[in-house]
Amino acid sequence: MGVETRGAGGAVGAGVRAAVVGAVAGVALLPAGAAQANVVGIGNAVFGNTCVNQGGARAVGSTAAGSGVVGGDYAGLPLSLPRNHCGNSGIVCTAVFMASV
Amino acid sequence: MTTAGVVPSGVTPGDRAVVELLALSGRALPMLREWVAGEPDCGVARALLTLATGDRLDDAVLKEQLVIAHRDARAAGERQASLAYGVFLHTHRQYRLTADHLVAHFARWPADELAGLMLGAFAACGDAAYRAHGDELVERQAALAGPESWPWTSWLASTRAEQGRVREAHELAERALELYPRSGVAAHALAHAEHELGAGRVCVEFLDRWLAADPQAVQLRHLSWHAALQSIACGDFPDARRRADAALPRADVGMRAATNWRLLLVGQTPAGRSDPGLVRELLAAPGGMAEVFHTFNLALALAVEAATEDLQALARRAAADERPDYRDVLAPVVRALAQITAGRPRAAADLLNGLGEKAERIGGVRVEREIIQDTLARALVDAGDHTRAADLLRHRTTTRHHHTYEDLLLTTTAPATATGTR
């Protein structure tokens, strides 16, 4: 599983990482690669609203929690997890919804 | 609400809100709010409203809402709790974690339409492996949901469009629109497929009709931009300017710049421009260069203004960035834009030619990245290398029904890009 960081080259604190690893059980996907976007959902470049991890965040750790439980069902939220910045070319990330407010 | 298959046409406020949200309709937010007001203890309702509005909430309010949503969702069941957890990760823009979570979620609740709302996380990771995994996941879930599921058919159409499987994407989008004519995801996928096909006026008329039925549609501006691109493809530049000026606020720097740069590349007057001061503010703001595609869009806005010195400064910042996509891809692209605005097309062509397939790492989607190819074609023609430019665009001039824009890119024109035709 990829653990994201906030800021270029920064690292999520150990407590945050532990919370995430403990709460989310998923398969480990491959790290690193090209920046792309597609057209399938919210947070979506084609809506002009791409939001990628601030500072080009990359997976800095890889693990398999292995609990077999879908994350979040039994655990609390990882409240110390930071919210990454997103890019802004004049519209913010969920501007996709702003038109309908 | 269902976890798979066709969403009921709306028995409860929650059902109706889900349908509107999946369709990206203009009624999505009001109905989500109505749902939360009517069922304040429904964790999924609160989570979805937060998903839709999260970027306007400050960190404390965002967390507060999601703590409540997750608490209530846990009381309702494991699937609900997992959805709320995914929304927490997504709204915190922790896209790798969101993607990982979705993999596990779909393994347990196949074809869950509400989780499908967060599929964009796979692409937002900025990682080709995640994106490919997301594509495979959409294929699997769509197969599980079956051809009668308009949300999954819509998402699969979008996936196919971005994979370049254009005719398949077109058929799937049409199928989804037959099942549910107000599917915004399908309308958008159709616009992408028809861009690749050069559908021209046919696509514009479809988008006009589709948007007229819901002037508050979530994708109003973006689909208007697609219509403007089709007008450019047909050579109807006044219509493209009219659409850009009508639908895109000046602050919408990205889509405005992407429209205007295309117009300038073929020697046409641009639509209304964005304020260059705003562009500089956006670049200088915290997180202003957080994402490569947004930064590229800001560079395009600078190019529209022929702001060569700003472009050169941005290229230096990108070249010094430790992130490979910035250093190896964005920097040469921005440097090339500066060369063009400085009247040195040969240097620009050399820079862009050197990129090759790395240009994909600029982010965005195919339609959006195409502007790099357009810029290279213009630079080659202006440098006297018409043959290579024609080779570069051959796949477009031979497959797109309307390709007046491409024809003009291959025509020698007076350089409009460095003029101040505001």
Coordinates of N, CA and C in Angstrom, one line a residue, chain A residues 1-10 12 16 19-60 63 68-101, chain B residues 21 24 26 29-30 51-52 54-59 62-63 66-67 70 74 78 81-82 85 88-97 100-101 103-105 108-109 117 119-120 123-131 133 135 155 158-159 162 188 192 216 218-219 221-222 251-254 282 286-287 290-294 297-298 322-323 325 360-361 363-365 368-369:
Chain A
M1 N 0.8 -1.2 0.0 CA 0.0 0.0 0.0 C 0.9 1.2 0.0
G2 N 0.5 2.2 -0.7 CA 1.3 3.4 -0.8 C 0.9 4.4 0.3
V3 N 1.8 4.9 1.0 CA 1.6 5.9 2.0 C 2.1 7.2 1.5
E4 N 1.2 8.2 1.4 CA 1.5 9.5 0.8 C 2.1 10.4 1.8
T5 N 2.8 11.4 1.3 CA 3.4 12.4 2.1 C 2.9 13.7 1.8
R6 N 3.1 14.7 2.6 CA 2.7 16.0 2.3 C 4.0 16.8 2.2
G7 N 4.1 17.4 1.0 CA 5.2 18.3 0.7 C 6.3 17.5 0.0
A8 N 7.1 18.2 -0.7 CA 8.1 17.6 -1.5 C 9.1 17.0 -0.6
G9 N 9.3 15.7 -0.7 CA 10.3 15.0 0.0 C 10.0 14.9 1.5
G10 N 8.8 15.4 1.9 CA 8.5 15.3 3.3 C 8.0 13.9 3.6
V12 N 5.3 11.6 6.2 CA 4.3 11.5 7.2 C 4.9 11.0 8.5
V16 N 1.2 8.9 12.1 CA 0.2 8.9 11.0 C 0.3 7.6 10.2
A19 N -1.2 4.8 11.9 CA -2.7 4.8 11.9 C -3.2 4.3 10.5
V20 N -2.6 4.8 9.5 CA -3.0 4.4 8.2 C -2.8 2.9 7.9
V21 N -1.6 2.5 8.2 CA -1.4 1.0 8.0 C -2.3 0.2 8.8
G22 N -2.6 0.6 10.0 CA -3.4 -0.2 10.9 C -4.9 -0.2 10.4
A23 N -5.3 0.9 9.7 CA -6.7 1.0 9.4 C -7.1 0.6 8.0
V24 N -6.1 0.6 7.1 CA -6.5 0.3 5.8 C -5.8 -1.0 5.3
A25 N -6.6 -1.9 5.0 CA -6.0 -3.2 4.5 C -6.3 -3.3 3.0
G26 N -5.3 -3.2 2.2 CA -5.5 -3.3 0.8 C -4.3 -4.0 0.2
V27 N -4.4 -4.2 -1.1 CA -3.2 -4.9 -1.8 C -2.2 -3.8 -2.1
A28 N -0.9 -4.2 -2.1 CA 0.1 -3.2 -2.4 C 0.2 -3.0 -3.9
L29 N 0.0 -1.8 -4.4 CA 0.1 -1.5 -5.8 C 1.5 -1.1 -6.1
L30 N 1.9 -1.1 -7.3 CA 3.2 -0.7 -7.7 C 3.5 0.8 -7.5
P31 N 4.6 1.1 -7.0 CA 5.0 2.5 -6.8 C 5.5 3.2 -8.1
A32 N 5.5 4.5 -8.1 CA 6.2 5.3 -9.1 C 5.7 5.1 -10.5
G33 N 5.8 6.1 -11.3 CA 5.4 6.0 -12.7 C 4.9 7.4 -13.2
A34 N 4.2 7.4 -14.3 CA 3.9 8.6 -15.0 C 2.6 9.3 -14.4
A35 N 2.6 10.6 -14.4 CA 1.4 11.3 -14.0 C 0.4 11.3 -15.1
Q36 N -0.7 10.8 -14.8 CA -1.8 10.7 -15.7 C -3.1 11.0 -15.0
A37 N -4.1 11.1 -15.8 CA -5.5 11.3 -15.2 C -6.4 10.7 -16.1
N38 N -7.6 10.3 -15.6 CA -8.6 9.8 -16.5 C -9.9 10.5 -16.3
V39 N -10.9 9.9 -16.7 CA -12.2 10.6 -16.8 C -13.3 9.9 -16.1
V40 N -13.0 9.3 -15.0 CA -14.0 8.4 -14.4 C -14.6 8.9 -13.1
G41 N -14.1 9.9 -12.5 CA -14.8 10.3 -11.3 C -14.5 11.7 -10.7
I42 N -14.8 11.9 -9.5 CA -14.5 13.1 -8.8 C -13.0 13.3 -8.6
G43 N -12.6 14.5 -8.6 CA -11.1 14.7 -8.5 C -10.5 14.3 -9.9
N44 N -11.0 14.9 -10.9 CA -10.8 14.4 -12.2 C -10.3 15.5 -13.1
A45 N -9.2 15.2 -13.8 CA -8.6 16.2 -14.6 C -9.5 16.7 -15.7
V46 N -10.3 15.9 -16.3 CA -11.1 16.4 -17.4 C -12.2 17.3 -17.0
F47 N -12.5 17.3 -15.7 CA -13.4 18.3 -15.2 C -12.6 19.6 -14.9
G48 N -11.3 19.6 -15.2 CA -10.4 20.7 -14.9 C -10.2 20.7 -13.4
N49 N -10.2 19.6 -12.8 CA -10.1 19.6 -11.3 C -9.1 18.6 -10.8
T50 N -8.1 18.4 -11.5 CA -7.1 17.4 -11.1 C -6.5 17.8 -9.7
C51 N -6.4 16.9 -8.8 CA -5.8 17.2 -7.6 C -4.8 16.1 -7.3
V52 N -3.6 16.3 -7.5 CA -2.6 15.3 -7.2 C -1.9 15.7 -5.9
N53 N -1.2 14.8 -5.4 CA -0.6 15.0 -4.1 C 0.4 16.2 -4.1
Q54 N 0.2 17.0 -3.1 CA 1.0 18.2 -3.0 C 2.5 17.8 -2.9
G55 N 3.3 18.5 -3.6 CA 4.7 18.2 -3.6 C 5.1 17.0 -4.3
G56 N 4.2 16.5 -5.2 CA 4.5 15.3 -6.0 C 4.7 14.1 -5.1
A57 N 3.8 14.1 -4.1 CA 4.0 13.0 -3.1 C 4.0 11.6 -3.8
R58 N 4.9 10.8 -3.3 CA 5.0 9.5 -3.8 C 4.9 8.5 -2.7
A59 N 4.7 7.3 -3.0 CA 4.7 6.3 -2.0 C 6.1 6.2 -1.3
V60 N 6.1 6.3 -0.1 CA 7.4 6.3 0.7 C 7.5 5.0 1.5
T63 N 3.5 -1.7 2.3 CA 3.3 -2.7 3.3 C 2.0 -3.4 3.0
G68 N -7.1 -8.4 6.4 CA -8.2 -9.0 5.6 C -9.4 -8.2 5.8
V69 N -9.4 -7.2 6.5 CA -10.6 -6.4 6.8 C -10.5 -5.1 6.0
V70 N -11.6 -4.8 5.3 CA -11.6 -3.6 4.5 C -11.4 -2.4 5.5
G71 N -10.6 -1.5 5.1 CA -10.2 -0.4 5.9 C -11.4 0.4 6.4
G72 N -11.3 0.8 7.7 CA -12.3 1.7 8.2 C -13.5 1.1 8.8
D73 N -13.7 -0.2 8.6 CA -14.9 -0.8 9.1 C -14.8 -0.8 10.7
Y74 N -13.7 -1.2 11.2 CA -13.7 -1.4 12.6 C -12.7 -0.4 13.3
A75 N -12.0 0.4 12.5 CA -11.1 1.3 13.1 C -11.6 2.7 13.0
G76 N -11.0 3.6 13.8 CA -11.4 5.0 13.7 C -10.6 5.6 12.5
L77 N -11.0 6.8 12.2 CA -10.4 7.5 11.1 C -9.0 7.9 11.4
P78 N -8.0 7.9 10.5 CA -6.7 8.4 10.8 C -6.6 9.9 10.8
L79 N -7.1 10.5 11.9 CA -7.3 11.9 11.9 C -6.1 12.8 11.8
S80 N -5.0 12.2 12.1 CA -3.7 13.0 11.9 C -3.2 13.0 10.5
L81 N -3.9 12.3 9.6 CA -3.5 12.2 8.2 C -3.7 13.6 7.6
P82 N -2.6 14.2 7.0 CA -2.8 15.6 6.5 C -3.6 15.6 5.2
R83 N -4.2 16.7 4.9 CA -4.8 16.9 3.6 C -3.8 17.5 2.7
N84 N -3.5 16.9 1.6 CA -2.6 17.4 0.6 C -3.1 18.6 -0.1
H85 N -2.2 19.5 -0.5 CA -2.6 20.6 -1.4 C -2.9 20.0 -2.7
C86 N -3.6 20.8 -3.5 CA -3.8 20.4 -4.9 C -3.4 21.6 -5.7
G87 N -3.2 21.3 -7.0 CA -2.9 22.4 -7.9 C -4.1 23.2 -8.1
N88 N -3.9 24.4 -8.7 CA -5.0 25.3 -8.9 C -4.7 26.1 -10.1
S89 N -5.4 25.9 -11.2 CA -5.3 26.7 -12.3 C -6.5 27.6 -12.5
G90 N -7.0 28.1 -11.4 CA -8.1 29.0 -11.4 C -9.4 28.3 -10.9
I91 N -9.4 27.0 -10.8 CA -10.6 26.4 -10.2 C -10.1 25.4 -9.2
V92 N -10.8 25.2 -8.1 CA -10.3 24.3 -7.1 C -10.8 22.9 -7.3
C93 N -10.4 22.0 -6.5 CA -10.5 20.6 -6.8 C -11.9 20.2 -7.1
T94 N -12.9 20.5 -6.3 CA -14.2 20.1 -6.5 C -15.0 21.2 -7.1
A95 N -14.4 22.0 -7.9 CA -15.1 23.1 -8.6 C -16.2 22.4 -9.5
V96 N -16.0 21.1 -9.7 CA -16.9 20.3 -10.5 C -18.3 20.5 -9.8
F97 N -18.4 20.7 -8.5 CA -19.7 20.8 -7.9 C -20.1 22.2 -7.6
M98 N -19.2 23.2 -7.8 CA -19.5 24.5 -7.4 C -20.6 25.1 -8.3
A99 N -20.7 24.7 -9.5 CA -21.7 25.3 -10.4 C -23.1 25.0 -10.0
S100 N -23.2 24.0 -9.2 CA -24.6 23.5 -8.8 C -25.0 23.9 -7.4
V101 N -24.1 24.7 -6.8 CA -24.5 25.2 -5.4 C -25.7 26.1 -5.5
Chain B
L21 N -26.3 12.4 -8.0 CA -24.8 12.5 -7.8 C -24.1 11.7 -8.9
L24 N -24.0 13.4 -12.0 CA -23.4 14.7 -11.9 C -24.3 15.8 -12.4
G26 N -27.2 18.9 -11.9 CA -27.3 20.2 -11.2 C -28.1 20.0 -9.9
L29 N -26.2 18.5 -5.5 CA -26.0 19.1 -4.2 C -27.2 19.4 -3.5
P30 N -28.2 20.1 -4.1 CA -29.4 20.3 -3.3 C -30.1 19.0 -2.7
L51 N -18.0 14.6 0.4 CA -17.2 14.3 -0.8 C -17.4 15.4 -1.9
A52 N -18.6 15.8 -2.0 CA -18.9 16.8 -3.0 C -18.5 18.2 -2.7
G54 N -16.1 19.0 -0.1 CA -14.9 18.9 0.9 C -13.9 20.0 0.6
D55 N -13.7 20.3 -0.6 CA -12.6 21.3 -0.9 C -12.9 22.7 -0.5
R56 N -14.2 23.0 -0.2 CA -14.5 24.3 0.3 C -14.6 24.3 1.9
L57 N -14.3 23.2 2.5 CA -14.3 23.1 3.9 C -12.9 23.3 4.5
D58 N -12.7 23.9 5.6 CA -11.4 24.0 6.2 C -11.1 22.6 6.8
D59 N -9.9 22.4 7.2 CA -9.5 21.1 7.7 C -10.3 20.7 8.9
L62 N -13.9 19.8 7.9 CA -13.8 18.6 7.1 C -13.7 17.4 8.0
K63 N -12.8 17.4 8.9 CA -12.6 16.3 9.8 C -13.8 16.1 10.7
L66 N -16.6 14.4 8.8 CA -16.3 13.0 8.5 C -16.2 12.1 9.7
V67 N -15.9 12.6 10.8 CA -15.9 11.9 12.1 C -17.4 11.5 12.4
H70 N -18.5 8.9 9.7 CA -18.0 7.6 9.9 C -18.6 6.9 11.1
R74 N -20.7 3.5 10.7 CA -20.3 2.3 11.3 C -21.5 1.7 12.0
E78 N -20.9 -2.4 7.7 CA -19.5 -2.3 7.3 C -19.3 -1.6 6.0
A81 N -19.5 2.0 6.5 CA -18.3 2.5 7.2 C -17.1 2.6 6.2
S82 N -17.0 1.6 5.4 CA -15.9 1.6 4.4 C -16.0 2.7 3.4
Y85 N -15.0 5.9 5.2 CA -13.5 5.8 5.3 C -12.8 6.3 4.0
F88 N -13.1 9.9 3.5 CA -12.0 10.6 4.3 C -10.7 10.6 3.6
L89 N -10.3 9.5 3.1 CA -9.0 9.5 2.4 C -9.1 10.4 1.1
H90 N -10.2 10.3 0.4 CA -10.3 11.0 -0.9 C -10.3 12.5 -0.6
T91 N -11.1 12.9 0.3 CA -11.1 14.4 0.6 C -9.8 14.9 1.2
H92 N -9.0 14.0 1.7 CA -7.7 14.5 2.2 C -6.7 14.4 1.1
R93 N -7.1 14.0 -0.1 CA -6.3 13.9 -1.3 C -5.2 12.9 -1.1
Q94 N -5.5 11.9 -0.4 CA -4.5 10.8 -0.2 C -4.9 9.8 -1.2
Y95 N -4.5 10.0 -2.4 CA -5.1 9.2 -3.5 C -4.6 7.8 -3.6
R96 N -3.3 7.6 -3.2 CA -2.9 6.2 -3.2 C -3.6 5.4 -2.1
L97 N -3.8 6.0 -1.0 CA -4.5 5.3 0.1 C -5.9 5.1 -0.3
D100 N -5.9 2.2 -2.8 CA -5.7 1.0 -2.1 C -7.0 0.5 -1.4
H101 N -7.6 1.5 -0.7 CA -8.9 1.2 0.0 C -10.0 0.7 -1.0
V103 N -9.7 -0.8 -3.8 CA -9.4 -2.2 -4.2 C -10.0 -3.2 -3.2
A104 N -9.7 -2.9 -1.9 CA -10.3 -3.8 -0.9 C -11.8 -3.7 -0.8
H105 N -12.3 -2.5 -1.0 CA -13.7 -2.3 -0.9 C -14.5 -3.0 -2.0
R108 N -14.9 -6.7 -1.6 CA -15.9 -7.2 -0.7 C -17.3 -6.8 -1.2
W109 N -17.4 -5.6 -1.8 CA -18.7 -5.1 -2.3 C -18.6 -4.8 -3.8
L117 N -17.8 6.6 -7.3 CA -17.6 8.0 -7.3 C -16.1 8.4 -7.0
L119 N -13.4 6.7 -8.1 CA -12.5 6.0 -9.0 C -11.4 6.9 -9.5
G120 N -11.7 8.2 -9.6 CA -10.7 9.1 -10.1 C -9.4 9.1 -9.3
A123 N -6.3 7.6 -11.0 CA -5.5 8.5 -11.9 C -4.8 9.6 -11.2
A124 N -5.5 10.1 -10.1 CA -5.0 11.2 -9.4 C -3.7 10.9 -8.7
C125 N -3.4 9.6 -8.5 CA -2.1 9.2 -7.9 C -0.9 9.8 -8.7
G126 N -1.1 10.0 -9.9 CA 0.0 10.4 -10.8 C 1.0 9.3 -10.9
D127 N 0.5 8.1 -11.0 CA 1.3 6.9 -11.1 C 0.7 5.9 -12.2
A128 N 1.5 5.6 -13.2 CA 0.9 4.9 -14.3 C 0.4 3.5 -13.8
A129 N 1.1 2.9 -12.9 CA 0.7 1.6 -12.4 C -0.6 1.6 -11.7
Y130 N -0.8 2.7 -10.9 CA -2.1 2.8 -10.3 C -3.2 3.1 -11.3
R131 N -2.9 3.9 -12.3 CA -3.9 4.2 -13.3 C -4.3 2.9 -14.0
H133 N -4.1 -0.1 -12.9 CA -4.9 -0.9 -12.0 C -6.3 -0.4 -11.9
D135 N -8.0 1.1 -14.3 CA -8.6 0.7 -15.5 C -9.1 -0.7 -15.4
W155 N -18.8 4.7 -16.7 CA -17.3 4.8 -16.3 C -16.5 3.9 -17.2
S158 N -15.7 6.0 -20.2 CA -14.7 7.0 -19.9 C -13.3 6.3 -20.0
T159 N -13.2 5.2 -19.4 CA -12.0 4.5 -19.4 C -11.5 4.1 -20.8
E162 N -10.2 7.2 -22.7 CA -8.8 7.6 -22.2 C -7.8 6.6 -22.7
H188 N -19.9 13.1 -21.0 CA -18.5 13.5 -21.1 C -17.6 12.5 -21.9
H192 N -15.4 13.1 -25.3 CA -14.0 12.7 -25.6 C -13.9 11.8 -26.8
Q216 N -27.6 23.8 -14.8 CA -26.8 23.7 -13.6 C -25.9 22.5 -13.5
V218 N -23.2 19.8 -13.4 CA -21.9 19.9 -12.7 C -20.8 20.2 -13.8
Q219 N -21.0 19.6 -14.9 CA -19.9 19.7 -15.9 C -20.2 20.8 -17.0
R221 N -19.3 23.9 -17.5 CA -18.2 24.7 -18.0 C -17.3 23.7 -18.8
H222 N -17.1 22.5 -18.3 CA -16.1 21.6 -19.0 C -16.7 21.2 -20.3
A251 N -11.5 33.7 -14.2 CA -10.6 33.0 -13.2 C -10.4 31.6 -13.6
D252 N -11.1 31.1 -14.6 CA -10.9 29.7 -15.0 C -9.7 29.6 -16.0
V253 N -8.6 29.8 -15.4 CA -7.4 30.0 -16.2 C -7.1 28.8 -17.1
G254 N -7.2 27.6 -16.6 CA -6.8 26.4 -17.3 C -7.5 26.2 -18.6
L282 N -1.5 32.7 -8.7 CA -1.7 31.2 -8.5 C -0.4 30.5 -8.5
P286 N 0.8 29.1 -2.0 CA 1.1 27.8 -1.4 C 0.5 26.7 -2.2
G287 N 1.3 25.8 -2.6 CA 0.7 24.7 -3.4 C 0.5 25.0 -4.8
A290 N 1.8 22.5 -7.0 CA 1.6 21.2 -6.3 C 1.4 20.1 -7.3
E291 N 0.8 20.5 -8.4 CA 0.4 19.4 -9.3 C 0.9 19.8 -10.7
V292 N 1.4 18.9 -11.5 CA 2.1 19.2 -12.7 C 1.2 19.7 -13.8
F293 N 0.0 19.1 -13.9 CA -0.9 19.5 -14.9 C -1.5 21.0 -14.7
H294 N -1.8 21.3 -13.5 CA -2.2 22.6 -13.2 C -1.1 23.6 -13.5
N297 N -1.0 24.2 -17.1 CA -2.1 25.1 -17.6 C -1.7 26.6 -17.3
L298 N -1.1 26.8 -16.1 CA -0.7 28.2 -15.8 C 0.4 28.6 -16.8
E322 N 12.7 18.8 -7.6 CA 13.2 17.4 -7.4 C 12.3 16.4 -8.0
R323 N 11.1 16.8 -8.3 CA 10.1 15.8 -8.9 C 10.4 15.6 -10.3
D325 N 8.8 14.5 -12.9 CA 7.8 15.0 -13.9 C 8.0 16.5 -14.1
E360 N 3.5 12.5 -21.9 CA 2.3 12.0 -21.2 C 2.4 12.3 -19.7
R361 N 3.6 12.5 -19.2 CA 3.8 12.7 -17.8 C 3.4 14.2 -17.4
G363 N 0.5 15.1 -17.3 CA -0.7 14.9 -16.6 C -1.9 15.2 -17.5
G364 N -3.1 15.4 -16.9 CA -4.3 15.6 -17.7 C -4.7 14.4 -18.4
V365 N -5.5 14.6 -19.4 CA -6.0 13.5 -20.3 C -5.6 13.7 -21.7
E368 N -6.4 17.0 -23.4 CA -5.7 18.1 -22.8 C -4.2 18.1 -23.2
R369 N -3.6 16.9 -23.2 CA -2.2 16.8 -23.6 C -1.9 17.1 -25.1

